[in-house]
Amino acid sequence: DKTVSLRKDLSEMHEWITQAEEEYLERDFEYKTPDELQKAVEELKRAKEEAMQKEVKVKLITDSVNNFIAKAPPAAHEALKKELDVLITNYQRLCSRLNGKCKTLEEVWACWHELLSYLDAENKWLNEMELKLKATENIQGGAEEISESLDSLERLMRHPEDNRNQIRELAQTLTDGGILDELINEKLEKFNTRWEELQQEAVRRQKSLEQSIQSAQETDKTLRLIQESLAVIDKQLSAYIADRVDAAQVPQEAQ
């Protein structure tokens, strides 16, 4: 009987739609690791593709029902037409929900990788800061050399906050959705602790270098005054020698 065959096809599609909804849309998903998130993205992509492939079958069922209705007595029309309408509505809703969830998870996956990218960039900057602090730990030299090291450190310290703000916002977006929250909180705690420690150390080193410059400048000034004084004395003594002045005649200078 054609009606039985059509109802069987309709029923099978309804069952498939219900199963797909339960499998991919109704379950509570938890993504605690990047692997779980990646697997979910791949599964939803496959589900979306499978649903799209079912469009051919839905179209065949639709054509079969419409052809049957066109030839069958009016009494058989209403029930079959209603079942077909429900099927088409449910199928289109499933495709729409799968597309929406797939897009959302792909955005979440992209958001996670963007967060990693910003963290990587900021950790490279922190590595530079760490190396710079080690290089200025026991710096030797005059005021000019110390001043160059201070300028170099201060240039690093002027690193913009943009990346750190992006890290904060991306992490908030993901953890608000309960996605990779434990892993992200762990990474952020480690990053923020290191950032704060190096920033505080950089401020301390900045002050220390400023004091070293001041001390070196005072030392340079003292040495310059001594050199100027020695030059005057040398000139005076040289004049005495040239004039054959005896030391006994100038006891003050002799001493």
PDB file of N, CA and C in Angstrom, residues 142-178:
ATOM      1  N   GLY A 142      80.005  54.082  33.986  1.00  0.00           N
ATOM      2  CA  GLY A 142      79.703  55.452  34.355  1.00  0.00           C
ATOM      3  C   GLY A 142      78.239  55.794  34.165  1.00  0.00           C
ATOM      4  N   ALA A 143      77.937  57.084  34.401  1.00  0.00           N
ATOM      5  CA  ALA A 143      76.548  57.547  34.336  1.00  0.00           C
ATOM      6  C   ALA A 143      75.943  57.332  32.953  1.00  0.00           C
ATOM      7  N   GLU A 144      76.731  57.529  31.896  1.00  0.00           N
ATOM      8  CA  GLU A 144      76.210  57.399  30.530  1.00  0.00           C
ATOM      9  C   GLU A 144      75.804  55.961  30.230  1.00  0.00           C
ATOM     10  N   GLU A 145      76.661  55.019  30.592  1.00  0.00           N
ATOM     11  CA  GLU A 145      76.371  53.602  30.344  1.00  0.00           C
ATOM     12  C   GLU A 145      75.139  53.141  31.138  1.00  0.00           C
ATOM     13  N   ILE A 146      75.076  53.556  32.401  1.00  0.00           N
ATOM     14  CA  ILE A 146      73.920  53.186  33.233  1.00  0.00           C
ATOM     15  C   ILE A 146      72.650  53.821  32.673  1.00  0.00           C
ATOM     16  N   SER A 147      72.760  55.057  32.197  1.00  0.00           N
ATOM     17  CA  SER A 147      71.615  55.760  31.627  1.00  0.00           C
ATOM     18  C   SER A 147      71.079  55.034  30.387  1.00  0.00           C
ATOM     19  N   GLU A 148      71.972  54.496  29.564  1.00  0.00           N
ATOM     20  CA  GLU A 148      71.558  53.733  28.379  1.00  0.00           C
ATOM     21  C   GLU A 148      70.769  52.488  28.785  1.00  0.00           C
ATOM     22  N   SER A 149      71.241  51.808  29.848  1.00  0.00           N
ATOM     23  CA  SER A 149      70.534  50.621  30.344  1.00  0.00           C
ATOM     24  C   SER A 149      69.156  50.990  30.884  1.00  0.00           C
ATOM     25  N   LEU A 150      69.083  52.129  31.578  1.00  0.00           N
ATOM     26  CA  LEU A 150      67.803  52.592  32.110  1.00  0.00           C
ATOM     27  C   LEU A 150      66.823  52.912  30.975  1.00  0.00           C
ATOM     28  N   ASP A 151      67.322  53.585  29.940  1.00  0.00           N
ATOM     29  CA  ASP A 151      66.464  53.922  28.786  1.00  0.00           C
ATOM     30  C   ASP A 151      65.924  52.653  28.136  1.00  0.00           C
ATOM     31  N   SER A 152      66.804  51.666  27.993  1.00  0.00           N
ATOM     32  CA  SER A 152      66.417  50.395  27.382  1.00  0.00           C
ATOM     33  C   SER A 152      65.343  49.686  28.209  1.00  0.00           C
ATOM     34  N   LEU A 153      65.506  49.707  29.530  1.00  0.00           N
ATOM     35  CA  LEU A 153      64.525  49.085  30.429  1.00  0.00           C
ATOM     36  C   LEU A 153      63.192  49.832  30.366  1.00  0.00           C
ATOM     37  N   GLU A 154      63.254  51.151  30.359  1.00  0.00           N
ATOM     38  CA  GLU A 154      62.024  51.948  30.345  1.00  0.00           C
ATOM     39  C   GLU A 154      61.251  51.786  29.037  1.00  0.00           C
ATOM     40  N   ARG A 155      61.974  51.568  27.945  1.00  0.00           N
ATOM     41  CA  ARG A 155      61.293  51.306  26.665  1.00  0.00           C
ATOM     42  C   ARG A 155      60.482  50.019  26.747  1.00  0.00           C
ATOM     43  N   LEU A 156      61.066  48.996  27.384  1.00  0.00           N
ATOM     44  CA  LEU A 156      60.340  47.732  27.577  1.00  0.00           C
ATOM     45  C   LEU A 156      59.142  47.916  28.507  1.00  0.00           C
ATOM     46  N   MET A 157      59.313  48.756  29.514  1.00  0.00           N
ATOM     47  CA  MET A 157      58.244  48.972  30.493  1.00  0.00           C
ATOM     48  C   MET A 157      57.060  49.729  29.888  1.00  0.00           C
ATOM     49  N   ARG A 158      57.297  50.428  28.787  1.00  0.00           N
ATOM     50  CA  ARG A 158      56.207  51.164  28.132  1.00  0.00           C
ATOM     51  C   ARG A 158      55.364  50.265  27.226  1.00  0.00           C
ATOM     52  N   HIS A 159      55.521  48.964  27.367  1.00  0.00           N
ATOM     53  CA  HIS A 159      54.744  47.985  26.594  1.00  0.00           C
ATOM     54  C   HIS A 159      53.252  48.234  26.798  1.00  0.00           C
ATOM     55  N   PRO A 160      52.475  48.361  25.713  1.00  0.00           N
ATOM     56  CA  PRO A 160      51.045  48.689  25.856  1.00  0.00           C
ATOM     57  C   PRO A 160      50.251  47.597  26.561  1.00  0.00           C
ATOM     58  N   GLU A 161      49.130  48.002  27.144  1.00  0.00           N
ATOM     59  CA  GLU A 161      48.263  47.091  27.897  1.00  0.00           C
ATOM     60  C   GLU A 161      47.274  46.344  26.989  1.00  0.00           C
ATOM     61  N   ASP A 162      47.261  46.681  25.693  1.00  0.00           N
ATOM     62  CA  ASP A 162      46.236  46.134  24.784  1.00  0.00           C
ATOM     63  C   ASP A 162      46.141  44.613  24.845  1.00  0.00           C
ATOM     64  N   ASN A 163      47.280  43.941  24.724  1.00  0.00           N
ATOM     65  CA  ASN A 163      47.265  42.475  24.711  1.00  0.00           C
ATOM     66  C   ASN A 163      46.731  41.900  26.015  1.00  0.00           C
ATOM     67  N   ARG A 164      47.112  42.514  27.107  1.00  0.00           N
ATOM     68  CA  ARG A 164      46.662  42.014  28.412  1.00  0.00           C
ATOM     69  C   ARG A 164      45.146  42.194  28.558  1.00  0.00           C
ATOM     70  N   ASN A 165      44.636  43.301  28.034  1.00  0.00           N
ATOM     71  CA  ASN A 165      43.189  43.524  28.059  1.00  0.00           C
ATOM     72  C   ASN A 165      42.467  42.489  27.205  1.00  0.00           C
ATOM     73  N   GLN A 166      43.047  42.176  26.053  1.00  0.00           N
ATOM     74  CA  GLN A 166      42.456  41.161  25.174  1.00  0.00           C
ATOM     75  C   GLN A 166      42.434  39.794  25.849  1.00  0.00           C
ATOM     76  N   ILE A 167      43.515  39.462  26.532  1.00  0.00           N
ATOM     77  CA  ILE A 167      43.594  38.189  27.264  1.00  0.00           C
ATOM     78  C   ILE A 167      42.483  38.123  28.305  1.00  0.00           C
ATOM     79  N   ARG A 168      42.296  39.219  29.025  1.00  0.00           N
ATOM     80  CA  ARG A 168      41.268  39.276  30.075  1.00  0.00           C
ATOM     81  C   ARG A 168      39.868  39.087  29.474  1.00  0.00           C
ATOM     82  N   GLU A 169      39.598  39.778  28.363  1.00  0.00           N
ATOM     83  CA  GLU A 169      38.275  39.712  27.740  1.00  0.00           C
ATOM     84  C   GLU A 169      37.987  38.337  27.135  1.00  0.00           C
ATOM     85  N   LEU A 170      38.975  37.773  26.429  1.00  0.00           N
ATOM     86  CA  LEU A 170      38.790  36.461  25.805  1.00  0.00           C
ATOM     87  C   LEU A 170      38.588  35.387  26.869  1.00  0.00           C
ATOM     88  N   ALA A 171      39.383  35.454  27.926  1.00  0.00           N
ATOM     89  CA  ALA A 171      39.259  34.480  29.016  1.00  0.00           C
ATOM     90  C   ALA A 171      37.888  34.573  29.671  1.00  0.00           C
ATOM     91  N   GLN A 172      37.417  35.815  29.857  1.00  0.00           N
ATOM     92  CA  GLN A 172      36.106  36.029  30.477  1.00  0.00           C
ATOM     93  C   GLN A 172      34.995  35.443  29.611  1.00  0.00           C
ATOM     94  N   THR A 173      35.105  35.665  28.293  1.00  0.00           N
ATOM     95  CA  THR A 173      34.107  35.143  27.346  1.00  0.00           C
ATOM     96  C   THR A 173      34.008  33.624  27.440  1.00  0.00           C
ATOM     97  N   LEU A 174      35.160  32.964  27.475  1.00  0.00           N
ATOM     98  CA  LEU A 174      35.180  31.500  27.501  1.00  0.00           C
ATOM     99  C   LEU A 174      34.717  30.950  28.851  1.00  0.00           C
ATOM    100  N   THR A 175      35.240  31.511  29.924  1.00  0.00           N
ATOM    101  CA  THR A 175      34.907  30.963  31.248  1.00  0.00           C
ATOM    102  C   THR A 175      33.460  31.250  31.638  1.00  0.00           C
ATOM    103  N   ASP A 176      32.890  32.358  31.135  1.00  0.00           N
ATOM    104  CA  ASP A 176      31.478  32.642  31.395  1.00  0.00           C
ATOM    105  C   ASP A 176      30.594  31.534  30.831  1.00  0.00           C
ATOM    106  N   GLY A 177      31.058  30.922  29.739  1.00  0.00           N
ATOM    107  CA  GLY A 177      30.317  29.814  29.137  1.00  0.00           C
ATOM    108  C   GLY A 177      30.715  28.464  29.708  1.00  0.00           C
ATOM    109  N   GLY A 178      31.551  28.472  30.727  1.00  0.00           N
ATOM    110  CA  GLY A 178      31.981  27.224  31.360  1.00  0.00           C
ATOM    111  C   GLY A 178      32.887  26.391  30.467  1.00  0.00           C
TER     112      GLY A 178
END
